[in-house]
Amino acid sequence: MGKTLFDKIWDRHVVNHIADGPDQIYIDRHYCHEVTSPQAFDGLRRRGIGVFRPERTFCSPDHNIPTLGQDRPIEDPVSRHQVETLTRNASEFGLEYFGVGHPKNGIIHVIGPENGLTLPGYTIVCGDSHTSTHGAFGAVAFGIGTSEVEMVLASQCIIQSKPRTMRVNVEGTLHPGVTAKDIALYIISRMTTGGATGYFVEYAGEAIHALTMEERMTVCNLSIEMGARGGMIAPDETTFAYVKGREYAPDGEEWDKAVAYWRTLPSDPDAVFDREVTFHADDIEPRITFGTNPGMGIGICKSIPYAPTDGDARTSYLKALEYMGFSEGQKLTGVPVDYVFLGSCTNGRIEDFRAFASVVKGRRKAPGITAWLVPGSRSVERQIRDEGIDKILADAGFELREPGCSACLAMNEDKIPAGKLAVSTSNRNFEGRQGPGARTILAGPLVAAAAAVTGIITDPRTLID
C-alpha cells in the first residue's frame, strides 16, 4: 500500500518509536515568539543546559507589538516585558532574532515562508496553534505547548502520538470573487469545529492545486479551527517557484537535490487515508461568520440558520447569536459595521493587500468606519509601498500600519471596543478574541474591503468589475 504525504514526512523523521506509544520526532525548524517561550527558556536555565541546535530556531516578536510608533518603546508594561524577555533569551542562547524594526520582523507564520525558512518535507513546530500555515509547502507543521517548546530547544526532538490522516478534496473551479479564505470557512462550516479532531489533513483537488502559495497558506492556517492537528498541501511547481531564490532556501546543486526529493513527497496514487471528504468549488461563495466560532458561517447572501433542537446545542447556539446581536433567519447583508481589520497570519500577505486595494481603488472609506490595515511583515510593508498600493489606500482614505498580529487578538493596543462590530480577516471570532465584548465577523479580504467602503456588510461581487 502506498504512503500519504504526511506518512512519508513523519516516518522519515522518527528517531525512536515507543511500543504501543508515541514517537520521538526530529524537528527541522522551530519558530519562536514572545508569548509561549519565556517559561521554556527558564526551564533550560534551571537545568543548566543550552539550546541543542540553535541554528534550527528563529525568533520574532509579533503578538504584543504595537502597529504604530514601533520606533518608540512599547507603552504597555506587560507587552514590553514579554518582548524584552524574548530579546534577552534569543541573545543569551544564541538564536537568530528578528526584533521590532528589523527588516525581517513580522508575524512568525508570515516571515518563515517569505525568507525560505519553511521548506517542503520539513517538520516544523512553534508554540502557536496556527503553525499549520506552513503545511502549505508540503511540511508537517503543528503548534506545541510551552513544555514542548522546552523539549525542542533542549533536544531538537519532540514526543508525539502519530495522528490519523484525512484528505479533503475541493474539486472544480472557484467562481470570481471567491477567495481561499472562503474555501476554508466553507470547509470548517461543513466539517464543524471538531470535525477533524485527531487528524492531519491533506487538502487536494483541482481548486486547491490552482491556488497560489499565499492562498494555500490561508487554507492550511485555518485547519486548526476544525480541530485538525495540522493541514498540508503536496508540493508542486507552484511551491518550487515560490521557494526558489529566497534567502534561506537551498541553491545550486543543493537546490537540485532538494527539488528531486520534494518531487517524491506527494501521496502515492494507492495511498489510503483514514478518512476522505470531497467538496465542490461550485458550492462556495464569499462567506462570513455570524456566531462565536469559525464554524458558524454562511454564504454572504444567505440567512442565519435556525438553532438546532438539541437542548445543549440549542442553548449554546442562541447564546452566540445573543452575544453577536443577531437572530435566527436574519440576513446580514446591509448590517452596519464599525471596524474593518485586514491582517493576521491568515490574510496579512501581499496578495491580500492587492485584493483589498482592487476593491477600494477609486472609492472612499465609508464614514464611521475605523480600518486597521496591518501588513504581516516588514517585507510585505515594503512590497505594498514598492507596488504603489499604499497610495491607492491613502487616496481611498485608509492608513497603513506597521507589522504585527494587531487586532487578531487582544494582546496589544489594537483592541475592538465592547459592542462594536468588526469585519476581520483573522482566524478566530471567539467572545472577546479581539477585545472584551467585541463582536467579530470573519471574512476574506474582498468582503472586508467591501465593508470598508460601504459601511455595511456587502457582497464584494457587487463592487467587482
CSV table of C-alpha atoms in Angstrom, one decimal:
chain,number,residue,atom,x,y,z
A,1,MET,CA,0.0,0.0,0.0
A,2,GLY,CA,1.3,3.5,-0.9
A,3,LYS,CA,2.1,6.2,1.6
A,4,THR,CA,0.4,9.6,2.1
A,5,LEU,CA,2.3,12.8,2.0
A,6,PHE,CA,2.0,13.0,5.8
A,7,ASP,CA,3.3,9.5,6.4
A,8,LYS,CA,6.3,10.0,4.1
A,9,ILE,CA,7.5,13.0,6.1
A,10,TRP,CA,6.6,11.7,9.6
A,11,ASP,CA,8.2,8.3,9.1
A,12,ARG,CA,11.4,9.9,7.8
A,13,HIS,CA,11.7,11.9,11.0
A,14,VAL,CA,11.0,9.2,13.6
A,15,VAL,CA,14.1,8.9,15.9
A,16,ASN,CA,12.6,6.4,18.2
A,17,HIS,CA,9.2,4.6,18.4
A,18,ILE,CA,7.8,3.6,21.8
A,19,ALA,CA,6.0,0.3,21.5
A,20,ASP,CA,2.2,1.0,21.8
A,21,GLY,CA,3.1,4.6,22.5
A,22,PRO,CA,4.2,7.8,20.8
A,23,ASP,CA,7.1,8.6,18.5
A,24,GLN,CA,10.1,10.7,19.1
A,25,ILE,CA,10.2,13.1,16.1
A,26,TYR,CA,13.1,15.1,14.9
A,27,ILE,CA,12.2,18.8,14.2
A,28,ASP,CA,13.8,20.6,11.2
A,29,ARG,CA,12.6,24.1,12.0
A,30,HIS,CA,11.4,25.7,15.3
A,31,TYR,CA,9.8,29.1,15.3
A,32,CYS,CA,9.6,31.1,18.5
A,33,HIS,CA,7.7,34.2,19.6
A,34,GLU,CA,7.3,36.1,22.8
A,35,VAL,CA,4.1,34.5,24.2
A,36,THR,CA,4.8,30.8,24.8
A,37,SER,CA,8.6,30.8,25.1
A,38,PRO,CA,9.6,32.5,28.4
A,39,GLN,CA,9.0,29.5,30.7
A,40,ALA,CA,10.7,27.2,28.2
A,41,PHE,CA,13.9,29.2,28.4
A,42,ASP,CA,13.7,29.4,32.1
A,43,GLY,CA,13.4,25.6,32.1
A,44,LEU,CA,16.7,25.4,30.3
A,45,ARG,CA,18.4,27.7,32.8
A,46,ARG,CA,17.1,25.6,35.7
A,47,ARG,CA,18.6,22.5,34.1
A,48,GLY,CA,21.9,24.3,33.3
A,49,ILE,CA,21.7,23.5,29.6
A,50,GLY,CA,21.7,25.4,26.3
A,51,VAL,CA,19.8,25.1,23.1
A,52,PHE,CA,20.9,21.9,21.4
A,53,ARG,CA,20.8,23.1,17.8
A,54,PRO,CA,20.4,26.9,17.9
A,55,GLU,CA,20.7,27.2,14.1
A,56,ARG,CA,17.3,25.5,13.8
A,57,THR,CA,15.4,28.1,15.9
A,58,PHE,CA,14.3,31.5,14.6
A,59,CYS,CA,12.6,34.1,16.8
A,60,SER,CA,10.4,37.1,16.1
A,61,PRO,CA,8.1,39.1,18.4
A,62,ASP,CA,4.6,39.6,16.9
A,63,HIS,CA,1.7,39.2,19.3
A,64,ASN,CA,2.4,42.0,21.7
A,65,ILE,CA,4.0,44.6,19.5
A,66,PRO,CA,2.1,47.9,18.6
A,67,THR,CA,1.4,48.6,15.0
A,68,LEU,CA,2.0,52.3,15.3
A,69,GLY,CA,5.2,54.0,16.6
A,70,GLN,CA,7.4,51.0,16.6
A,71,ASP,CA,10.4,53.3,16.8
A,72,ARG,CA,9.4,54.1,20.3
A,73,PRO,CA,9.4,51.9,23.5
A,74,ILE,CA,6.3,49.8,23.9
A,75,GLU,CA,4.0,51.6,26.3
A,76,ASP,CA,2.1,48.7,27.8
A,77,PRO,CA,4.3,47.3,30.6
A,78,VAL,CA,3.2,43.6,30.1
A,79,SER,CA,3.7,43.7,26.4
A,80,ARG,CA,7.1,45.5,26.7
A,81,HIS,CA,8.2,42.9,29.3
A,82,GLN,CA,7.3,40.0,27.0
A,83,VAL,CA,9.2,41.4,24.0
A,84,GLU,CA,12.2,42.4,26.1
A,85,THR,CA,12.3,38.8,27.6
A,86,LEU,CA,12.4,37.3,24.1
A,87,THR,CA,15.1,39.7,23.1
A,88,ARG,CA,17.2,38.7,26.1
A,89,ASN,CA,16.6,35.0,25.7
A,90,ALA,CA,17.5,35.0,22.0
A,91,SER,CA,20.7,36.8,22.8
A,92,GLU,CA,21.7,34.6,25.7
A,93,PHE,CA,21.0,31.3,23.9
A,94,GLY,CA,22.5,32.4,20.5
A,95,LEU,CA,19.3,32.3,18.4
A,96,GLU,CA,18.6,34.2,15.2
A,97,TYR,CA,16.3,37.1,16.2
A,98,PHE,CA,14.2,39.4,14.1
A,99,GLY,CA,13.3,42.1,16.6
A,100,VAL,CA,10.9,45.0,16.3
A,101,GLY,CA,12.1,47.2,13.4
A,102,HIS,CA,14.4,44.5,11.9
A,103,PRO,CA,13.9,44.2,8.2
A,104,LYS,CA,12.8,40.6,8.6
A,105,ASN,CA,10.4,41.3,11.6
A,106,GLY,CA,6.8,40.2,11.3
A,107,ILE,CA,4.3,37.6,12.2
A,108,ILE,CA,6.2,34.4,12.6
A,109,HIS,CA,4.0,32.5,10.2
A,110,VAL,CA,4.5,35.1,7.5
A,111,ILE,CA,8.2,35.6,7.8
A,112,GLY,CA,9.1,31.9,7.8
A,113,PRO,CA,7.8,31.2,4.2
A,114,GLU,CA,8.9,34.6,2.8
A,115,ASN,CA,12.5,34.1,3.9
A,116,GLY,CA,12.7,30.5,2.6
A,117,LEU,CA,12.9,29.0,6.1
A,118,THR,CA,9.8,26.9,5.5
A,119,LEU,CA,10.6,24.1,3.1
A,120,PRO,CA,8.8,21.0,1.7
A,121,GLY,CA,9.4,17.8,3.6
A,122,TYR,CA,10.2,19.6,6.9
A,123,THR,CA,8.9,19.1,10.3
A,124,ILE,CA,8.0,22.5,11.8
A,125,VAL,CA,6.8,23.5,15.2
A,126,CYS,CA,6.0,26.7,17.1
A,127,GLY,CA,4.3,27.5,20.4
A,128,ASP,CA,1.3,28.7,18.4
A,129,SER,CA,-1.7,26.8,17.0
A,130,HIS,CA,-1.6,28.4,13.6
A,131,THR,CA,1.7,26.8,12.8
A,132,SER,CA,-0.4,24.7,10.5
A,133,THR,CA,0.1,27.6,8.0
A,134,HIS,CA,3.5,26.1,6.9
A,135,GLY,CA,1.9,22.9,5.8
A,136,ALA,CA,1.0,24.7,2.6
A,137,PHE,CA,4.6,23.8,1.5
A,138,GLY,CA,4.2,20.1,2.0
A,139,ALA,CA,5.5,20.2,5.5
A,140,VAL,CA,4.3,18.5,8.7
A,141,ALA,CA,3.8,21.7,10.8
A,142,PHE,CA,1.8,22.0,14.1
A,143,GLY,CA,1.6,24.0,17.2
A,144,ILE,CA,3.0,22.9,20.5
A,145,GLY,CA,2.8,23.9,24.2
A,146,THR,CA,5.3,25.6,26.4
A,147,SER,CA,6.8,22.3,27.9
A,148,GLU,CA,7.2,21.0,24.3
A,149,VAL,CA,8.9,24.2,23.3
A,150,GLU,CA,11.5,23.5,26.0
A,151,MET,CA,11.8,19.9,24.8
A,152,VAL,CA,12.6,21.1,21.2
A,153,LEU,CA,15.1,23.7,22.5
A,154,ALA,CA,16.8,21.1,24.6
A,155,SER,CA,16.9,18.2,22.1
A,156,GLN,CA,15.6,19.2,18.7
A,157,CYS,CA,13.0,16.4,19.1
A,158,ILE,CA,9.5,16.1,20.4
A,159,ILE,CA,7.4,13.2,21.7
A,160,GLN,CA,4.1,12.9,19.7
A,161,SER,CA,1.5,10.3,19.0
A,162,LYS,CA,1.0,9.8,15.3
A,163,PRO,CA,-2.2,11.4,14.2
A,164,ARG,CA,-4.7,9.9,11.8
A,165,THR,CA,-4.8,11.1,8.2
A,166,MET,CA,-7.7,12.8,6.3
A,167,ARG,CA,-7.8,14.1,2.7
A,168,VAL,CA,-10.2,17.0,2.0
A,169,ASN,CA,-10.7,17.4,-1.8
A,170,VAL,CA,-12.1,20.5,-3.3
A,171,GLU,CA,-13.0,19.8,-6.9
A,172,GLY,CA,-13.9,22.2,-9.7
A,173,THR,CA,-13.2,25.9,-10.3
A,174,LEU,CA,-13.9,28.8,-8.0
A,175,HIS,CA,-16.3,31.5,-9.1
A,176,PRO,CA,-15.0,35.0,-9.5
A,177,GLY,CA,-14.9,36.9,-6.2
A,178,VAL,CA,-14.3,33.7,-4.1
A,179,THR,CA,-11.1,33.6,-2.2
A,180,ALA,CA,-9.0,31.0,-0.3
A,181,LYS,CA,-10.5,32.3,2.9
A,182,ASP,CA,-13.9,31.5,1.6
A,183,ILE,CA,-12.8,27.9,0.8
A,184,ALA,CA,-11.5,27.5,4.4
A,185,LEU,CA,-14.6,29.0,6.1
A,186,TYR,CA,-16.8,26.8,3.9
A,187,ILE,CA,-14.9,23.6,4.8
A,188,ILE,CA,-15.0,24.5,8.5
A,189,SER,CA,-18.7,25.1,8.4
A,190,ARG,CA,-19.3,21.8,6.8
A,191,MET,CA,-16.9,19.8,9.0
A,192,THR,CA,-17.7,21.8,12.2
A,193,THR,CA,-15.1,23.0,14.6
A,194,GLY,CA,-14.5,19.4,15.9
A,195,GLY,CA,-14.9,17.5,12.6
A,196,ALA,CA,-11.2,17.0,12.0
A,197,THR,CA,-10.1,16.4,15.6
A,198,GLY,CA,-7.2,13.9,15.8
A,199,TYR,CA,-6.4,14.1,12.1
A,200,PHE,CA,-3.7,15.6,10.0
A,201,VAL,CA,-5.5,17.0,6.9
A,202,GLU,CA,-4.2,17.0,3.3
A,203,TYR,CA,-6.0,19.3,1.0
A,204,ALA,CA,-6.3,18.2,-2.6
A,205,GLY,CA,-8.4,18.6,-5.7
A,206,GLU,CA,-8.5,20.9,-8.7
A,207,ALA,CA,-9.5,24.0,-6.8
A,208,ILE,CA,-6.7,23.6,-4.2
A,209,HIS,CA,-3.9,23.0,-6.7
A,210,ALA,CA,-5.0,26.1,-8.6
A,211,LEU,CA,-4.3,28.3,-5.6
A,212,THR,CA,-1.2,30.4,-5.2
A,213,MET,CA,1.2,29.7,-2.3
A,214,GLU,CA,-0.2,32.6,-0.3
A,215,GLU,CA,-3.7,31.3,-0.8
A,216,ARG,CA,-2.6,27.8,0.2
A,217,MET,CA,-1.2,29.2,3.4
A,218,THR,CA,-4.6,30.8,4.2
A,219,VAL,CA,-6.3,27.4,3.8
A,220,CYS,CA,-3.8,25.5,5.9
A,221,ASN,CA,-3.7,28.2,8.5
A,222,LEU,CA,-7.4,27.6,9.4
A,223,SER,CA,-7.0,23.8,9.7
A,224,ILE,CA,-6.8,24.1,13.4
A,225,GLU,CA,-10.2,25.8,13.5
A,226,MET,CA,-11.9,22.5,12.6
A,227,GLY,CA,-9.9,20.6,15.2
A,228,ALA,CA,-7.2,19.3,12.9
A,229,ARG,CA,-3.7,18.7,14.2
A,230,GLY,CA,-2.4,20.4,11.1
A,231,GLY,CA,-3.1,20.8,7.4
A,232,MET,CA,-0.9,20.4,4.3
A,233,ILE,CA,-0.8,20.5,0.5
A,234,ALA,CA,1.5,18.5,-1.7
A,235,PRO,CA,4.4,20.5,-3.1
A,236,ASP,CA,4.4,21.1,-6.8
A,237,GLU,CA,5.8,23.5,-9.4
A,238,THR,CA,3.9,26.4,-7.7
A,239,THR,CA,5.7,25.6,-4.5
A,240,PHE,CA,9.1,25.3,-6.1
A,241,ALA,CA,8.7,28.6,-7.9
A,242,TYR,CA,7.8,30.4,-4.7
A,243,VAL,CA,10.7,29.0,-2.7
A,244,LYS,CA,13.5,29.3,-5.3
A,245,GLY,CA,15.9,32.2,-4.7
A,246,ARG,CA,14.7,33.0,-1.2
A,247,GLU,CA,17.4,33.8,1.4
A,248,TYR,CA,17.4,30.6,3.4
A,249,ALA,CA,16.4,28.2,0.6
A,250,PRO,CA,18.9,25.8,-0.9
A,251,ASP,CA,20.7,26.9,-4.1
A,252,GLY,CA,23.0,25.5,-6.7
A,253,GLU,CA,23.4,21.7,-6.5
A,254,GLU,CA,21.7,21.6,-3.2
A,255,TRP,CA,18.6,23.1,-4.8
A,256,ASP,CA,18.5,20.4,-7.5
A,257,LYS,CA,18.9,17.7,-4.8
A,258,ALA,CA,16.1,19.3,-2.7
A,259,VAL,CA,13.7,19.5,-5.6
A,260,ALA,CA,14.4,15.9,-6.6
A,261,TYR,CA,13.4,14.8,-3.1
A,262,TRP,CA,10.4,17.2,-2.9
A,263,ARG,CA,9.0,15.6,-6.1
A,264,THR,CA,8.8,12.2,-4.2
A,265,LEU,CA,6.6,13.7,-1.4
A,266,PRO,CA,3.0,13.8,-2.9
A,267,SER,CA,0.8,11.0,-1.7
A,268,ASP,CA,1.1,7.8,-3.7
A,269,PRO,CA,-1.9,7.0,-6.0
A,270,ASP,CA,-2.7,4.0,-3.9
A,271,ALA,CA,-2.3,5.7,-0.6
A,272,VAL,CA,-5.2,5.2,1.8
A,273,PHE,CA,-6.4,7.9,4.2
A,274,ASP,CA,-8.3,7.2,7.5
A,275,ARG,CA,-11.0,9.5,6.2
A,276,GLU,CA,-11.7,11.2,2.9
A,277,VAL,CA,-14.1,14.1,2.2
A,278,THR,CA,-15.0,15.8,-1.1
A,279,PHE,CA,-16.5,19.3,-1.6
A,280,HIS,CA,-17.2,21.2,-4.8
A,281,ALA,CA,-15.9,24.7,-5.6
A,282,ASP,CA,-19.2,25.5,-7.4
A,283,ASP,CA,-21.0,25.5,-4.0
A,284,ILE,CA,-18.7,28.1,-2.5
A,285,GLU,CA,-19.5,31.8,-2.4
A,286,PRO,CA,-18.0,34.7,-0.4
A,287,ARG,CA,-18.5,33.9,3.2
A,288,ILE,CA,-19.0,35.5,6.6
A,289,THR,CA,-19.4,34.1,10.1
A,290,PHE,CA,-22.4,35.0,12.3
A,291,GLY,CA,-21.5,33.4,15.7
A,292,THR,CA,-18.7,32.9,18.1
A,293,ASN,CA,-16.7,30.2,16.5
A,294,PRO,CA,-15.3,29.9,12.9
A,295,GLY,CA,-17.8,27.0,12.1
A,296,MET,CA,-20.8,29.3,12.4
A,297,GLY,CA,-20.6,30.6,8.9
A,298,ILE,CA,-22.8,31.2,5.9
A,299,GLY,CA,-22.6,32.4,2.3
A,300,ILE,CA,-22.8,36.2,2.4
A,301,CYS,CA,-26.2,36.2,0.7
A,302,LYS,CA,-27.7,33.5,2.9
A,303,SER,CA,-29.7,33.8,6.1
A,304,ILE,CA,-28.6,32.7,9.6
A,305,PRO,CA,-29.8,29.1,10.1
A,306,TYR,CA,-32.3,28.3,12.8
A,307,ALA,CA,-31.0,26.9,16.0
A,308,PRO,CA,-30.7,23.1,16.4
A,309,THR,CA,-33.4,21.4,18.5
A,310,ASP,CA,-31.0,19.6,20.8
A,311,GLY,CA,-31.1,21.2,24.2
A,312,ASP,CA,-27.4,21.9,24.9
A,313,ALA,CA,-26.5,22.7,21.3
A,314,ARG,CA,-29.6,25.0,21.0
A,315,THR,CA,-28.6,26.9,24.2
A,316,SER,CA,-25.1,27.4,23.0
A,317,TYR,CA,-26.2,28.5,19.5
A,318,LEU,CA,-28.7,31.0,20.8
A,319,LYS,CA,-26.1,32.3,23.3
A,320,ALA,CA,-23.7,33.0,20.5
A,321,LEU,CA,-26.4,34.9,18.5
A,322,GLU,CA,-27.3,36.9,21.5
A,323,TYR,CA,-23.7,37.9,22.0
A,324,MET,CA,-23.4,38.9,18.4
A,325,GLY,CA,-26.8,40.8,18.4
A,326,PHE,CA,-28.2,38.7,15.6
A,327,SER,CA,-31.2,36.4,15.3
A,328,GLU,CA,-32.3,33.2,13.5
A,329,GLY,CA,-33.3,33.7,9.9
A,330,GLN,CA,-31.6,37.1,9.7
A,331,LYS,CA,-29.7,38.2,6.6
A,332,LEU,CA,-26.5,40.1,7.4
A,333,THR,CA,-26.0,42.0,4.2
A,334,GLY,CA,-26.8,45.6,5.0
A,335,VAL,CA,-25.9,45.3,8.7
A,336,PRO,CA,-23.8,48.4,9.7
A,337,VAL,CA,-20.1,47.7,10.5
A,338,ASP,CA,-17.9,49.7,12.9
A,339,TYR,CA,-14.4,48.3,12.3
A,340,VAL,CA,-12.6,46.5,9.5
A,341,PHE,CA,-9.3,44.6,10.1
A,342,LEU,CA,-7.1,43.4,7.3
A,343,GLY,CA,-4.1,41.4,8.5
A,344,SER,CA,-3.0,38.4,10.7
A,345,CYS,CA,-1.2,35.3,9.8
A,346,THR,CA,-4.3,34.3,7.8
A,347,ASN,CA,-4.6,37.3,5.5
A,348,GLY,CA,-1.7,39.7,6.1
A,349,ARG,CA,0.3,38.9,2.9
A,350,ILE,CA,0.9,41.0,-0.2
A,351,GLU,CA,-1.8,39.2,-2.2
A,352,ASP,CA,-4.4,40.1,0.5
A,353,PHE,CA,-3.5,43.8,0.2
A,354,ARG,CA,-3.6,43.6,-3.6
A,355,ALA,CA,-7.1,42.1,-3.3
A,356,PHE,CA,-8.3,44.7,-0.8
A,357,ALA,CA,-6.9,47.5,-2.9
A,358,SER,CA,-8.6,46.2,-6.0
A,359,VAL,CA,-12.0,46.9,-4.4
A,360,VAL,CA,-11.2,50.2,-2.7
A,361,LYS,CA,-9.4,51.8,-5.7
A,362,GLY,CA,-11.4,54.8,-6.9
A,363,ARG,CA,-13.7,54.6,-3.8
A,364,ARG,CA,-13.6,56.2,-0.4
A,365,LYS,CA,-13.6,54.7,3.1
A,366,ALA,CA,-17.2,54.9,4.4
A,367,PRO,CA,-17.9,57.5,7.2
A,368,GLY,CA,-17.8,56.0,10.6
A,369,ILE,CA,-15.6,53.1,9.7
A,370,THR,CA,-12.3,52.5,11.6
A,371,ALA,CA,-10.0,50.4,9.4
A,372,TRP,CA,-6.8,48.8,10.6
A,373,LEU,CA,-4.7,47.6,7.6
A,374,VAL,CA,-1.7,45.7,9.1
A,375,PRO,CA,1.0,44.0,6.9
A,376,GLY,CA,2.1,40.6,8.2
A,377,SER,CA,5.8,41.6,7.9
A,378,ARG,CA,8.3,44.3,7.1
A,379,SER,CA,8.7,42.6,3.7
A,380,VAL,CA,5.0,42.9,3.0
A,381,GLU,CA,5.1,46.5,4.0
A,382,ARG,CA,7.9,47.2,1.6
A,383,GLN,CA,6.1,45.4,-1.2
A,384,ILE,CA,2.9,47.5,-0.6
A,385,ARG,CA,5.0,50.6,-1.0
A,386,ASP,CA,7.0,49.4,-3.9
A,387,GLU,CA,3.8,48.5,-5.8
A,388,GLY,CA,2.1,51.8,-5.0
A,389,ILE,CA,-0.7,50.0,-3.0
A,390,ASP,CA,-0.1,52.5,-0.2
A,391,LYS,CA,-1.0,55.3,-2.5
A,392,ILE,CA,-4.2,53.6,-3.6
A,393,LEU,CA,-5.1,53.0,0.1
A,394,ALA,CA,-4.3,56.6,1.1
A,395,ASP,CA,-6.3,58.0,-1.8
A,396,ALA,CA,-9.3,56.0,-0.5
A,397,GLY,CA,-8.8,57.4,3.0
A,398,PHE,CA,-7.0,54.4,4.6
A,399,GLU,CA,-3.9,54.4,6.7
A,400,LEU,CA,-1.3,51.7,6.5
A,401,ARG,CA,0.0,50.5,9.9
A,402,GLU,CA,3.2,48.7,10.9
A,403,PRO,CA,3.6,44.9,11.0
A,404,GLY,CA,2.3,42.7,13.8
A,405,CYS,CA,-0.6,40.4,14.9
A,406,SER,CA,-2.6,43.5,15.7
A,407,ALA,CA,-6.4,43.1,16.1
A,408,CYS,CA,-6.3,39.3,15.6
A,409,LEU,CA,-6.2,39.0,19.3
A,410,ALA,CA,-6.4,41.3,22.3
A,411,MET,CA,-2.7,41.2,23.3
A,412,ASN,CA,-1.7,44.6,22.0
A,413,GLU,CA,-3.1,48.1,21.7
A,414,ASP,CA,-5.3,47.2,18.7
A,415,LYS,CA,-8.5,46.2,20.5
A,416,ILE,CA,-12.0,46.4,19.2
A,417,PRO,CA,-14.2,48.3,21.8
A,418,ALA,CA,-17.0,46.4,23.5
A,419,GLY,CA,-20.2,46.1,21.5
A,420,LYS,CA,-18.6,47.2,18.2
A,421,LEU,CA,-18.9,45.0,15.1
A,422,ALA,CA,-15.7,44.2,13.2
A,423,VAL,CA,-15.3,42.5,9.8
A,424,SER,CA,-12.0,40.8,10.3
A,425,THR,CA,-9.7,38.8,8.0
A,426,SER,CA,-8.2,37.0,11.1
A,427,ASN,CA,-8.9,33.4,12.2
A,428,ARG,CA,-11.0,33.4,15.3
A,429,ASN,CA,-14.2,35.0,16.4
A,430,PHE,CA,-14.5,33.8,19.9
A,431,GLU,CA,-16.1,36.0,22.5
A,432,GLY,CA,-13.6,38.7,23.5
A,433,ARG,CA,-10.9,37.5,21.0
A,434,GLN,CA,-10.5,41.0,19.5
A,435,GLY,CA,-11.2,42.8,22.8
A,436,PRO,CA,-13.6,42.4,25.8
A,437,GLY,CA,-17.2,42.5,24.4
A,438,ALA,CA,-16.0,42.9,20.8
A,439,ARG,CA,-18.1,41.3,18.1
A,440,THR,CA,-16.2,39.6,15.2
A,441,ILE,CA,-17.3,38.6,11.7
A,442,LEU,CA,-14.6,36.5,9.9
A,443,ALA,CA,-14.3,37.1,6.2
A,444,GLY,CA,-11.8,37.3,3.4
A,445,PRO,CA,-10.0,40.5,2.1
A,446,LEU,CA,-12.6,41.2,-0.6
A,447,VAL,CA,-15.5,41.1,1.9
A,448,ALA,CA,-13.5,43.3,4.3
A,449,ALA,CA,-12.8,45.8,1.5
A,450,ALA,CA,-16.5,45.9,0.5
A,451,ALA,CA,-17.5,46.6,4.1
A,452,ALA,CA,-14.8,49.3,4.4
A,453,VAL,CA,-16.1,51.4,1.5
A,454,THR,CA,-19.8,50.8,2.0
A,455,GLY,CA,-20.0,50.8,5.8
A,456,ILE,CA,-22.2,47.7,5.8
A,457,ILE,CA,-21.8,44.0,5.2
A,458,THR,CA,-21.7,43.9,1.4
A,459,ASP,CA,-21.3,41.1,-1.2
A,460,PRO,CA,-18.0,42.1,-2.8
A,461,ARG,CA,-19.1,40.7,-6.2
A,462,THR,CA,-21.4,43.8,-6.5
A,463,LEU,CA,-18.3,46.0,-6.5
A,464,ILE,CA,-16.0,43.9,-8.7
A,465,ASP,CA,-15.8,44.7,-12.4
